[in-house]
């Protein structure tokens, strides 16, 4: 018979579902709204990037188009910014904000941000942490091996720390992106400023939701381990 621990159901599953759904609805509605508002410069994502390269201290890197919506990201391994279809093709306030955010990440790497270095320190461990964590927790629960369960929790905690560290990095990238827009003279109207803030705040909430979800799950695992000790 299928069974879900009531503690997990009420204190982890339901809250995380509500938070995740709420944040995604807010993000999509905010993105949709500001994707329909033209930015004051009338330029699309790649043009925004070029203006920031030309008018700020950023070192130029490749900017590519990628399929999908909200798939925008900076790939530090290949040193390339990839912009989704709407951002790459629509001269919207959302395109302005998202492109600037991704270039905020570029500036973090080019300037040697302490936040990026700190997160990078955890990356080697995170390559195998998920596998070890879930296997150790699963077998620890099945075979009632508390020591193995705690080992899994320790590795899961590394993922939680990484998730928590991602939030200030994303907020910092948005701050840097906004500053770059102002420096380049692209933040020209109230709608540019208001829309950029709304879009970037909504995006940051997704990382906050992920951090809260991981913390709740970690606390649940710890409570299970304590009950079995």
PDB file of N, CA, C and O in Angstrom, residues 122-192:
ATOM      1  N   UNK A 122      32.460  24.798  -4.123  1.00  0.00           N
ATOM      2  CA  UNK A 122      31.595  23.654  -3.843  1.00  0.00           C
ATOM      3  C   UNK A 122      31.342  22.782  -5.068  1.00  0.00           C
ATOM      4  O   UNK A 122      30.873  21.646  -4.933  1.00  0.00           O
ATOM      5  N   UNK A 123      31.608  23.295  -6.254  1.00  0.00           N
ATOM      6  CA  UNK A 123      31.243  22.587  -7.482  1.00  0.00           C
ATOM      7  C   UNK A 123      31.812  21.169  -7.581  1.00  0.00           C
ATOM      8  O   UNK A 123      31.088  20.253  -7.972  1.00  0.00           O
ATOM      9  N   UNK A 124      33.096  20.946  -7.246  1.00  0.00           N
ATOM     10  CA  UNK A 124      33.603  19.569  -7.350  1.00  0.00           C
ATOM     11  C   UNK A 124      32.807  18.575  -6.508  1.00  0.00           C
ATOM     12  O   UNK A 124      32.499  17.471  -6.965  1.00  0.00           O
ATOM     13  N   UNK A 125      32.462  18.990  -5.295  1.00  0.00           N
ATOM     14  CA  UNK A 125      31.697  18.091  -4.415  1.00  0.00           C
ATOM     15  C   UNK A 125      30.296  17.845  -4.956  1.00  0.00           C
ATOM     16  O   UNK A 125      29.728  16.758  -4.796  1.00  0.00           O
ATOM     17  N   UNK A 126      29.715  18.848  -5.613  1.00  0.00           N
ATOM     18  CA  UNK A 126      28.350  18.737  -6.109  1.00  0.00           C
ATOM     19  C   UNK A 126      28.226  17.822  -7.313  1.00  0.00           C
ATOM     20  O   UNK A 126      27.125  17.437  -7.696  1.00  0.00           O
ATOM     21  N   UNK A 127      29.331  17.448  -7.920  1.00  0.00           N
ATOM     22  CA  UNK A 127      29.282  16.547  -9.060  1.00  0.00           C
ATOM     23  C   UNK A 127      28.817  15.157  -8.648  1.00  0.00           C
ATOM     24  O   UNK A 127      28.215  14.435  -9.442  1.00  0.00           O
ATOM     25  N   UNK A 128      29.109  14.779  -7.411  1.00  0.00           N
ATOM     26  CA  UNK A 128      28.689  13.449  -6.955  1.00  0.00           C
ATOM     27  C   UNK A 128      27.768  13.496  -5.739  1.00  0.00           C
ATOM     28  O   UNK A 128      27.221  12.474  -5.325  1.00  0.00           O
ATOM     29  N   UNK A 129      27.547  14.674  -5.158  1.00  0.00           N
ATOM     30  CA  UNK A 129      26.704  14.787  -3.966  1.00  0.00           C
ATOM     31  C   UNK A 129      25.278  14.274  -4.160  1.00  0.00           C
ATOM     32  O   UNK A 129      24.772  13.530  -3.304  1.00  0.00           O
ATOM     33  N   UNK A 130      24.580  14.646  -5.262  1.00  0.00           N
ATOM     34  CA  UNK A 130      23.192  14.169  -5.414  1.00  0.00           C
ATOM     35  C   UNK A 130      23.086  12.648  -5.418  1.00  0.00           C
ATOM     36  O   UNK A 130      22.227  12.075  -4.746  1.00  0.00           O
ATOM     37  N   UNK A 131      23.979  11.989  -6.164  1.00  0.00           N
ATOM     38  CA  UNK A 131      23.927  10.530  -6.249  1.00  0.00           C
ATOM     39  C   UNK A 131      24.171   9.889  -4.887  1.00  0.00           C
ATOM     40  O   UNK A 131      23.398   9.026  -4.432  1.00  0.00           O
ATOM     41  N   UNK A 132      25.237  10.310  -4.220  1.00  0.00           N
ATOM     42  CA  UNK A 132      25.564   9.741  -2.911  1.00  0.00           C
ATOM     43  C   UNK A 132      24.462  10.035  -1.906  1.00  0.00           C
ATOM     44  O   UNK A 132      24.050   9.172  -1.126  1.00  0.00           O
ATOM     45  N   UNK A 133      23.957  11.268  -1.946  1.00  0.00           N
ATOM     46  CA  UNK A 133      22.943  11.678  -0.982  1.00  0.00           C
ATOM     47  C   UNK A 133      21.687  10.824  -1.072  1.00  0.00           C
ATOM     48  O   UNK A 133      21.244  10.246  -0.073  1.00  0.00           O
ATOM     49  N   UNK A 134      21.113  10.726  -2.272  1.00  0.00           N
ATOM     50  CA  UNK A 134      19.845  10.019  -2.402  1.00  0.00           C
ATOM     51  C   UNK A 134      19.996   8.516  -2.193  1.00  0.00           C
ATOM     52  O   UNK A 134      19.117   7.865  -1.617  1.00  0.00           O
ATOM     53  N   UNK A 135      21.116   7.943  -2.635  1.00  0.00           N
ATOM     54  CA  UNK A 135      21.342   6.507  -2.409  1.00  0.00           C
ATOM     55  C   UNK A 135      21.506   6.224  -0.920  1.00  0.00           C
ATOM     56  O   UNK A 135      20.907   5.285  -0.375  1.00  0.00           O
ATOM     57  N   UNK A 136      22.301   7.072  -0.246  1.00  0.00           N
ATOM     58  CA  UNK A 136      22.539   6.863   1.186  1.00  0.00           C
ATOM     59  C   UNK A 136      21.255   7.047   1.993  1.00  0.00           C
ATOM     60  O   UNK A 136      20.969   6.262   2.913  1.00  0.00           O
ATOM     61  N   UNK A 137      20.469   8.065   1.659  1.00  0.00           N
ATOM     62  CA  UNK A 137      19.208   8.303   2.382  1.00  0.00           C
ATOM     63  C   UNK A 137      18.232   7.156   2.130  1.00  0.00           C
ATOM     64  O   UNK A 137      17.585   6.645   3.059  1.00  0.00           O
ATOM     65  N   UNK A 138      18.120   6.723   0.868  1.00  0.00           N
ATOM     66  CA  UNK A 138      17.183   5.652   0.518  1.00  0.00           C
ATOM     67  C   UNK A 138      17.533   4.346   1.235  1.00  0.00           C
ATOM     68  O   UNK A 138      16.675   3.730   1.889  1.00  0.00           O
ATOM     69  N   UNK A 139      18.795   3.948   1.144  1.00  0.00           N
ATOM     70  CA  UNK A 139      19.194   2.694   1.784  1.00  0.00           C
ATOM     71  C   UNK A 139      19.196   2.819   3.305  1.00  0.00           C
ATOM     72  O   UNK A 139      18.916   1.858   4.025  1.00  0.00           O
ATOM     73  N   UNK A 140      19.517   4.031   3.793  1.00  0.00           N
ATOM     74  CA  UNK A 140      19.479   4.256   5.230  1.00  0.00           C
ATOM     75  C   UNK A 140      18.080   4.092   5.789  1.00  0.00           C
ATOM     76  O   UNK A 140      17.889   3.532   6.883  1.00  0.00           O
ATOM     77  N   UNK A 141      17.077   4.541   5.035  1.00  0.00           N
ATOM     78  CA  UNK A 141      15.681   4.399   5.455  1.00  0.00           C
ATOM     79  C   UNK A 141      15.215   2.956   5.320  1.00  0.00           C
ATOM     80  O   UNK A 141      14.554   2.420   6.210  1.00  0.00           O
ATOM     81  N   UNK A 142      15.528   2.332   4.197  1.00  0.00           N
ATOM     82  CA  UNK A 142      15.067   0.961   3.947  1.00  0.00           C
ATOM     83  C   UNK A 142      15.622  -0.031   4.966  1.00  0.00           C
ATOM     84  O   UNK A 142      14.904  -0.897   5.457  1.00  0.00           O
ATOM     85  N   UNK A 143      16.923   0.094   5.240  1.00  0.00           N
ATOM     86  CA  UNK A 143      17.579  -0.891   6.097  1.00  0.00           C
ATOM     87  C   UNK A 143      17.788  -0.385   7.524  1.00  0.00           C
ATOM     88  O   UNK A 143      18.493  -1.012   8.309  1.00  0.00           O
ATOM     89  N   UNK A 144      17.145   0.761   7.814  1.00  0.00           N
ATOM     90  CA  UNK A 144      17.203   1.330   9.163  1.00  0.00           C
ATOM     91  C   UNK A 144      18.651   1.503   9.645  1.00  0.00           C
ATOM     92  O   UNK A 144      18.994   1.173  10.773  1.00  0.00           O
ATOM     93  N   UNK A 145      19.479   2.039   8.755  1.00  0.00           N
ATOM     94  CA  UNK A 145      20.892   2.287   9.063  1.00  0.00           C
ATOM     95  C   UNK A 145      21.061   3.792   9.269  1.00  0.00           C
ATOM     96  O   UNK A 145      21.221   4.556   8.315  1.00  0.00           O
ATOM     97  N   UNK A 146      20.985   4.203  10.526  1.00  0.00           N
ATOM     98  CA  UNK A 146      20.998   5.628  10.856  1.00  0.00           C
ATOM     99  C   UNK A 146      22.288   6.311  10.407  1.00  0.00           C
ATOM    100  O   UNK A 146      22.273   7.454   9.937  1.00  0.00           O
ATOM    101  N   UNK A 147      23.410   5.616  10.548  1.00  0.00           N
ATOM    102  CA  UNK A 147      24.684   6.204  10.135  1.00  0.00           C
ATOM    103  C   UNK A 147      24.713   6.523   8.658  1.00  0.00           C
ATOM    104  O   UNK A 147      25.187   7.590   8.237  1.00  0.00           O
ATOM    105  N   UNK A 148      24.177   5.592   7.850  1.00  0.00           N
ATOM    106  CA  UNK A 148      24.125   5.812   6.402  1.00  0.00           C
ATOM    107  C   UNK A 148      23.158   6.948   6.073  1.00  0.00           C
ATOM    108  O   UNK A 148      23.414   7.757   5.165  1.00  0.00           O
ATOM    109  N   UNK A 149      22.073   7.023   6.833  1.00  0.00           N
ATOM    110  CA  UNK A 149      21.101   8.101   6.640  1.00  0.00           C
ATOM    111  C   UNK A 149      21.741   9.467   6.903  1.00  0.00           C
ATOM    112  O   UNK A 149      21.561  10.416   6.129  1.00  0.00           O
ATOM    113  N   UNK A 150      22.512   9.558   7.979  1.00  0.00           N
ATOM    114  CA  UNK A 150      23.185  10.824   8.300  1.00  0.00           C
ATOM    115  C   UNK A 150      24.227  11.187   7.245  1.00  0.00           C
ATOM    116  O   UNK A 150      24.428  12.364   6.935  1.00  0.00           O
ATOM    117  N   UNK A 151      24.885  10.187   6.673  1.00  0.00           N
ATOM    118  CA  UNK A 151      25.842  10.451   5.595  1.00  0.00           C
ATOM    119  C   UNK A 151      25.126  11.090   4.409  1.00  0.00           C
ATOM    120  O   UNK A 151      25.608  12.071   3.827  1.00  0.00           O
ATOM    121  N   UNK A 152      23.965  10.531   4.072  1.00  0.00           N
ATOM    122  CA  UNK A 152      23.178  11.098   2.980  1.00  0.00           C
ATOM    123  C   UNK A 152      22.742  12.520   3.284  1.00  0.00           C
ATOM    124  O   UNK A 152      22.735  13.387   2.397  1.00  0.00           O
ATOM    125  N   UNK A 153      22.383  12.777   4.532  1.00  0.00           N
ATOM    126  CA  UNK A 153      21.948  14.111   4.940  1.00  0.00           C
ATOM    127  C   UNK A 153      23.098  15.115   4.808  1.00  0.00           C
ATOM    128  O   UNK A 153      22.895  16.261   4.375  1.00  0.00           O
ATOM    129  N   UNK A 154      24.295  14.708   5.152  1.00  0.00           N
ATOM    130  CA  UNK A 154      25.455  15.600   5.038  1.00  0.00           C
ATOM    131  C   UNK A 154      25.678  16.008   3.580  1.00  0.00           C
ATOM    132  O   UNK A 154      25.894  17.187   3.275  1.00  0.00           O
ATOM    133  N   UNK A 155      25.592  15.039   2.677  1.00  0.00           N
ATOM    134  CA  UNK A 155      25.783  15.356   1.260  1.00  0.00           C
ATOM    135  C   UNK A 155      24.609  16.175   0.714  1.00  0.00           C
ATOM    136  O   UNK A 155      24.787  17.041  -0.140  1.00  0.00           O
ATOM    137  N   UNK A 156      23.403  15.908   1.244  1.00  0.00           N
ATOM    138  CA  UNK A 156      22.250  16.715   0.830  1.00  0.00           C
ATOM    139  C   UNK A 156      22.418  18.150   1.308  1.00  0.00           C
ATOM    140  O   UNK A 156      22.029  19.101   0.625  1.00  0.00           O
ATOM    141  N   UNK A 157      23.014  18.315   2.490  1.00  0.00           N
ATOM    142  CA  UNK A 157      23.238  19.659   3.040  1.00  0.00           C
ATOM    143  C   UNK A 157      24.157  20.482   2.136  1.00  0.00           C
ATOM    144  O   UNK A 157      24.004  21.712   2.038  1.00  0.00           O
ATOM    145  N   UNK A 158      25.100  19.817   1.466  1.00  0.00           N
ATOM    146  CA  UNK A 158      25.966  20.532   0.516  1.00  0.00           C
ATOM    147  C   UNK A 158      25.147  21.131  -0.615  1.00  0.00           C
ATOM    148  O   UNK A 158      25.391  22.262  -1.050  1.00  0.00           O
ATOM    149  N   UNK A 159      24.153  20.385  -1.089  1.00  0.00           N
ATOM    150  CA  UNK A 159      23.280  20.890  -2.152  1.00  0.00           C
ATOM    151  C   UNK A 159      22.427  22.049  -1.651  1.00  0.00           C
ATOM    152  O   UNK A 159      22.160  23.007  -2.386  1.00  0.00           O
ATOM    153  N   UNK A 160      22.013  21.965  -0.402  1.00  0.00           N
ATOM    154  CA  UNK A 160      21.229  23.046   0.194  1.00  0.00           C
ATOM    155  C   UNK A 160      22.069  24.320   0.292  1.00  0.00           C
ATOM    156  O   UNK A 160      21.605  25.417  -0.045  1.00  0.00           O
ATOM    157  N   UNK A 161      23.304  24.180   0.741  1.00  0.00           N
ATOM    158  CA  UNK A 161      24.203  25.335   0.836  1.00  0.00           C
ATOM    159  C   UNK A 161      24.397  25.963  -0.534  1.00  0.00           C
ATOM    160  O   UNK A 161      24.378  27.188  -0.690  1.00  0.00           O
ATOM    161  N   UNK A 162      24.575  25.121  -1.551  1.00  0.00           N
ATOM    162  CA  UNK A 162      24.742  25.614  -2.923  1.00  0.00           C
ATOM    163  C   UNK A 162      23.500  26.385  -3.371  1.00  0.00           C
ATOM    164  O   UNK A 162      23.594  27.447  -3.983  1.00  0.00           O
ATOM    165  N   UNK A 163      22.326  25.854  -3.056  1.00  0.00           N
ATOM    166  CA  UNK A 163      21.076  26.503  -3.423  1.00  0.00           C
ATOM    167  C   UNK A 163      20.930  27.855  -2.721  1.00  0.00           C
ATOM    168  O   UNK A 163      20.508  28.847  -3.332  1.00  0.00           O
ATOM    169  N   UNK A 164      21.298  27.898  -1.444  1.00  0.00           N
ATOM    170  CA  UNK A 164      21.221  29.146  -0.685  1.00  0.00           C
ATOM    171  C   UNK A 164      22.196  30.173  -1.244  1.00  0.00           C
ATOM    172  O   UNK A 164      21.872  31.363  -1.371  1.00  0.00           O
ATOM    173  N   UNK A 165      23.397  29.724  -1.602  1.00  0.00           N
ATOM    174  CA  UNK A 165      24.410  30.638  -2.145  1.00  0.00           C
ATOM    175  C   UNK A 165      24.018  31.186  -3.508  1.00  0.00           C
ATOM    176  O   UNK A 165      24.448  32.271  -3.892  1.00  0.00           O
ATOM    177  N   UNK A 166      23.195  30.447  -4.246  1.00  0.00           N
ATOM    178  CA  UNK A 166      22.777  30.889  -5.581  1.00  0.00           C
ATOM    179  C   UNK A 166      21.924  32.151  -5.505  1.00  0.00           C
ATOM    180  O   UNK A 166      22.003  33.010  -6.391  1.00  0.00           O
ATOM    181  N   UNK A 167      21.120  32.281  -4.455  1.00  0.00           N
ATOM    182  CA  UNK A 167      20.217  33.428  -4.335  1.00  0.00           C
ATOM    183  C   UNK A 167      20.956  34.764  -4.323  1.00  0.00           C
ATOM    184  O   UNK A 167      20.647  35.650  -5.134  1.00  0.00           O
ATOM    185  N   UNK A 168      21.947  34.990  -3.437  1.00  0.00           N
ATOM    186  CA  UNK A 168      22.666  36.275  -3.489  1.00  0.00           C
ATOM    187  C   UNK A 168      23.432  36.481  -4.790  1.00  0.00           C
ATOM    188  O   UNK A 168      23.619  37.620  -5.221  1.00  0.00           O
ATOM    189  N   UNK A 169      23.871  35.391  -5.420  1.00  0.00           N
ATOM    190  CA  UNK A 169      24.557  35.522  -6.708  1.00  0.00           C
ATOM    191  C   UNK A 169      23.599  36.051  -7.763  1.00  0.00           C
ATOM    192  O   UNK A 169      23.946  36.930  -8.563  1.00  0.00           O
ATOM    193  N   UNK A 170      22.369  35.541  -7.778  1.00  0.00           N
ATOM    194  CA  UNK A 170      21.374  36.005  -8.749  1.00  0.00           C
ATOM    195  C   UNK A 170      20.964  37.444  -8.463  1.00  0.00           C
ATOM    196  O   UNK A 170      20.786  38.243  -9.392  1.00  0.00           O
ATOM    197  N   UNK A 171      20.799  37.781  -7.191  1.00  0.00           N
ATOM    198  CA  UNK A 171      20.444  39.156  -6.830  1.00  0.00           C
ATOM    199  C   UNK A 171      21.558  40.112  -7.230  1.00  0.00           C
ATOM    200  O   UNK A 171      21.319  41.203  -7.764  1.00  0.00           O
ATOM    201  N   UNK A 172      22.800  39.691  -7.003  1.00  0.00           N
ATOM    202  CA  UNK A 172      23.954  40.513  -7.375  1.00  0.00           C
ATOM    203  C   UNK A 172      24.039  40.691  -8.884  1.00  0.00           C
ATOM    204  O   UNK A 172      24.370  41.775  -9.372  1.00  0.00           O
ATOM    205  N   UNK A 173      23.723  39.634  -9.648  1.00  0.00           N
ATOM    206  CA  UNK A 173      23.737  39.740 -11.112  1.00  0.00           C
ATOM    207  C   UNK A 173      22.692  40.743 -11.599  1.00  0.00           C
ATOM    208  O   UNK A 173      22.944  41.517 -12.521  1.00  0.00           O
ATOM    209  N   UNK A 174      21.537  40.757 -10.954  1.00  0.00           N
ATOM    210  CA  UNK A 174      20.493  41.724 -11.311  1.00  0.00           C
ATOM    211  C   UNK A 174      20.930  43.139 -10.970  1.00  0.00           C
ATOM    212  O   UNK A 174      20.702  44.079 -11.736  1.00  0.00           O
ATOM    213  N   UNK A 175      21.559  43.294  -9.811  1.00  0.00           N
ATOM    214  CA  UNK A 175      22.063  44.617  -9.418  1.00  0.00           C
ATOM    215  C   UNK A 175      23.110  45.116 -10.405  1.00  0.00           C
ATOM    216  O   UNK A 175      23.074  46.271 -10.844  1.00  0.00           O
ATOM    217  N   UNK A 176      24.012  44.223 -10.774  1.00  0.00           N
ATOM    218  CA  UNK A 176      25.051  44.591 -11.736  1.00  0.00           C
ATOM    219  C   UNK A 176      24.441  44.911 -13.094  1.00  0.00           C
ATOM    220  O   UNK A 176      24.846  45.870 -13.772  1.00  0.00           O
ATOM    221  N   UNK A 177      23.462  44.100 -13.513  1.00  0.00           N
ATOM    222  CA  UNK A 177      22.819  44.331 -14.798  1.00  0.00           C
ATOM    223  C   UNK A 177      22.117  45.672 -14.860  1.00  0.00           C
ATOM    224  O   UNK A 177      22.207  46.399 -15.864  1.00  0.00           O
ATOM    225  N   UNK A 178      21.437  46.023 -13.778  1.00  0.00           N
ATOM    226  CA  UNK A 178      20.765  47.327 -13.717  1.00  0.00           C
ATOM    227  C   UNK A 178      21.772  48.463 -13.796  1.00  0.00           C
ATOM    228  O   UNK A 178      21.555  49.463 -14.491  1.00  0.00           O
ATOM    229  N   UNK A 179      22.884  48.308 -13.094  1.00  0.00           N
ATOM    230  CA  UNK A 179      23.935  49.337 -13.133  1.00  0.00           C
ATOM    231  C   UNK A 179      24.526  49.465 -14.535  1.00  0.00           C
ATOM    232  O   UNK A 179      24.819  50.572 -15.005  1.00  0.00           O
ATOM    233  N   UNK A 180      24.697  48.330 -15.223  1.00  0.00           N
ATOM    234  CA  UNK A 180      25.223  48.357 -16.586  1.00  0.00           C
ATOM    235  C   UNK A 180      24.270  49.097 -17.524  1.00  0.00           C
ATOM    236  O   UNK A 180      24.706  49.870 -18.385  1.00  0.00           O
ATOM    237  N   UNK A 181      22.978  48.862 -17.358  1.00  0.00           N
ATOM    238  CA  UNK A 181      21.987  49.554 -18.192  1.00  0.00           C
ATOM    239  C   UNK A 181      22.046  51.066 -17.974  1.00  0.00           C
ATOM    240  O   UNK A 181      21.975  51.850 -18.930  1.00  0.00           O
ATOM    241  N   UNK A 182      22.174  51.471 -16.719  1.00  0.00           N
ATOM    242  CA  UNK A 182      22.260  52.895 -16.410  1.00  0.00           C
ATOM    243  C   UNK A 182      23.550  53.497 -16.974  1.00  0.00           C
ATOM    244  O   UNK A 182      23.551  54.592 -17.537  1.00  0.00           O
ATOM    245  N   UNK A 183      24.655  52.755 -16.822  1.00  0.00           N
ATOM    246  CA  UNK A 183      25.944  53.238 -17.319  1.00  0.00           C
ATOM    247  C   UNK A 183      25.924  53.403 -18.835  1.00  0.00           C
ATOM    248  O   UNK A 183      26.516  54.345 -19.378  1.00  0.00           O
ATOM    249  N   UNK A 184      25.229  52.497 -19.523  1.00  0.00           N
ATOM    250  CA  UNK A 184      25.166  52.541 -20.979  1.00  0.00           C
ATOM    251  C   UNK A 184      24.082  53.483 -21.496  1.00  0.00           C
ATOM    252  O   UNK A 184      23.944  53.666 -22.706  1.00  0.00           O
ATOM    253  N   UNK A 185      23.314  54.074 -20.585  1.00  0.00           N
ATOM    254  CA  UNK A 185      22.256  54.999 -20.994  1.00  0.00           C
ATOM    255  C   UNK A 185      21.044  54.310 -21.585  1.00  0.00           C
ATOM    256  O   UNK A 185      20.308  54.919 -22.379  1.00  0.00           O
ATOM    257  N   UNK A 186      20.805  53.059 -21.208  1.00  0.00           N
ATOM    258  CA  UNK A 186      19.671  52.315 -21.761  1.00  0.00           C
ATOM    259  C   UNK A 186      18.459  52.295 -20.838  1.00  0.00           C
ATOM    260  O   UNK A 186      17.386  51.845 -21.233  1.00  0.00           O
ATOM    261  N   UNK A 187      18.634  52.768 -19.610  1.00  0.00           N
ATOM    262  CA  UNK A 187      17.512  52.858 -18.671  1.00  0.00           C
ATOM    263  C   UNK A 187      16.956  54.269 -18.790  1.00  0.00           C
ATOM    264  O   UNK A 187      17.252  55.147 -17.971  1.00  0.00           O
ATOM    265  N   UNK A 188      16.131  54.483 -19.804  1.00  0.00           N
ATOM    266  CA  UNK A 188      15.754  55.842 -20.171  1.00  0.00           C
ATOM    267  C   UNK A 188      14.371  56.270 -19.692  1.00  0.00           C
ATOM    268  O   UNK A 188      14.061  57.465 -19.706  1.00  0.00           O
ATOM    269  N   UNK A 189      13.530  55.359 -19.306  1.00  0.00           N
ATOM    270  CA  UNK A 189      12.159  55.725 -18.943  1.00  0.00           C
ATOM    271  C   UNK A 189      11.733  55.032 -17.658  1.00  0.00           C
ATOM    272  O   UNK A 189      12.378  54.096 -17.174  1.00  0.00           O
ATOM    273  N   UNK A 190      10.610  55.505 -17.115  1.00  0.00           N
ATOM    274  CA  UNK A 190      10.060  54.893 -15.908  1.00  0.00           C
ATOM    275  C   UNK A 190       9.658  53.444 -16.158  1.00  0.00           C
ATOM    276  O   UNK A 190       9.808  52.593 -15.282  1.00  0.00           O
ATOM    277  N   UNK A 191       9.118  53.174 -17.362  1.00  0.00           N
ATOM    278  CA  UNK A 191       8.703  51.802 -17.663  1.00  0.00           C
ATOM    279  C   UNK A 191       9.914  50.875 -17.760  1.00  0.00           C
ATOM    280  O   UNK A 191       9.834  49.709 -17.353  1.00  0.00           O
ATOM    281  N   UNK A 192      11.037  51.386 -18.265  1.00  0.00           N
ATOM    282  CA  UNK A 192      12.263  50.581 -18.294  1.00  0.00           C
ATOM    283  C   UNK A 192      12.659  50.182 -16.874  1.00  0.00           C
ATOM    284  O   UNK A 192      12.963  49.013 -16.608  1.00  0.00           O
TER     285      UNK A 192
END
